[in-house]
Steps between C-alpha positions, in 0.01 A plus 500: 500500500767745615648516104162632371452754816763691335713580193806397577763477233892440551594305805263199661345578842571225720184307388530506154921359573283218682272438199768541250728203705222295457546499124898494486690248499730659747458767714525870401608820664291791485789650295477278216139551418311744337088505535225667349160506468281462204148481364498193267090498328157606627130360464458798274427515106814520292366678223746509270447074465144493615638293796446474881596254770260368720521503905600135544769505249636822696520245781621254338782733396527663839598118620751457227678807576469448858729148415754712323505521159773630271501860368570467143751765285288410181247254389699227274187590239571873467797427274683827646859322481546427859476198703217407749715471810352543820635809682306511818201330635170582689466414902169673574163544347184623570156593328384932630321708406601678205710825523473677166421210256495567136301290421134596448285351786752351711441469908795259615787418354855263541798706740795273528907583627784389288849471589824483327848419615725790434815460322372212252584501150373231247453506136687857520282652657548634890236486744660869641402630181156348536492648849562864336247494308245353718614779754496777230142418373639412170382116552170451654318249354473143569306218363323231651530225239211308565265241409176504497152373336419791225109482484285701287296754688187469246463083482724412795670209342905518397586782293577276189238300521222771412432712164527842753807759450660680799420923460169402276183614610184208511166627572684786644693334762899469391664211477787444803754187589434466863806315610387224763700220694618204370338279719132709504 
């Protein structure tokens, strides 16, 4: 709870050390770690894709990122020229209420922390440079890369499986992927 009471970015509290050593494979110092918070995808509409995520899969995420999952520097499918090497990893997670969500209806959304060991270079790339721009503003986004069951908002069966396109209008309600869990 105490990592989503407040905004910390830079050096672990005490707790978050705690939470962090459960994920390591050794222990480490306060010093070596760099933390920060970040919203990773709300309940709300994504209107640019006619997409939204429904409550249970923000659970359902919430728990992943709660086991620690790894923060990506690219998604292998982006074709951007890097690697995707993990550079950090997630040790806390939970669904709030929404502080300024972009997207259009949206009342809760995913927080989780991330941390990175400082002073780690793979692939050429440094996670103190990383750090810089996470600190600067610069980088501020972060992706979820989920998995989910895209259903059509109109016919509520799979997404492919119906004749209905995402963004079109049908007897004047439009067309959205509502992004469920796996196992609903």
């Amino acid at each position: 709870e105490e990592a989503f009471l407040s905004n910390v970015v830079g050096e672990p509290t005490p707790s978050m050390l705690e939470q962090i050593n459960k994920l390591s494979k050794r222990p480490l110092s306060k010093e070596e770690v760099f933390v920060f918070p970040g919203k990773l995808i709300g309940n709300g509409l994504i209107t640019s894709r006619f997409q939204r995520v429904a409550p249970e899969l923000l659970r359902v995420f919430g728990e992943n990122a709660n086991a620690g999952v790894s923060l990506l520097i690219d998604h292998s499918w982006a074709n951007l020229g890097t690697y995707t090497v993990p550079y950090g990893r997630t040790f806390g997670a939970a669904v709030r209420k929404s502080v300024g969500g972009e997207a259009v209806g949206e009342s809760e959304a995913l927080y989780a922390y991330h941390y990175i060991i400082r002073g780690m270079t793979a692939f050429g790339l440094s996670t103190d440079d990383l750090i810089k721009g996470i600190e600067s503003g610069v980088m501020f986004d972060t992706s979820i890369g989920f998995r989910g069951r895209p259903m059509c908002s109109i016919c509520n069966t799979a997404i492919w499986e119906c004749a209905h396109i995402p963004g079109k209008t049908y007897d004047g309600k439009t067309c959205e992927i509502h992004w469920h869990s796996p196992g609903k």
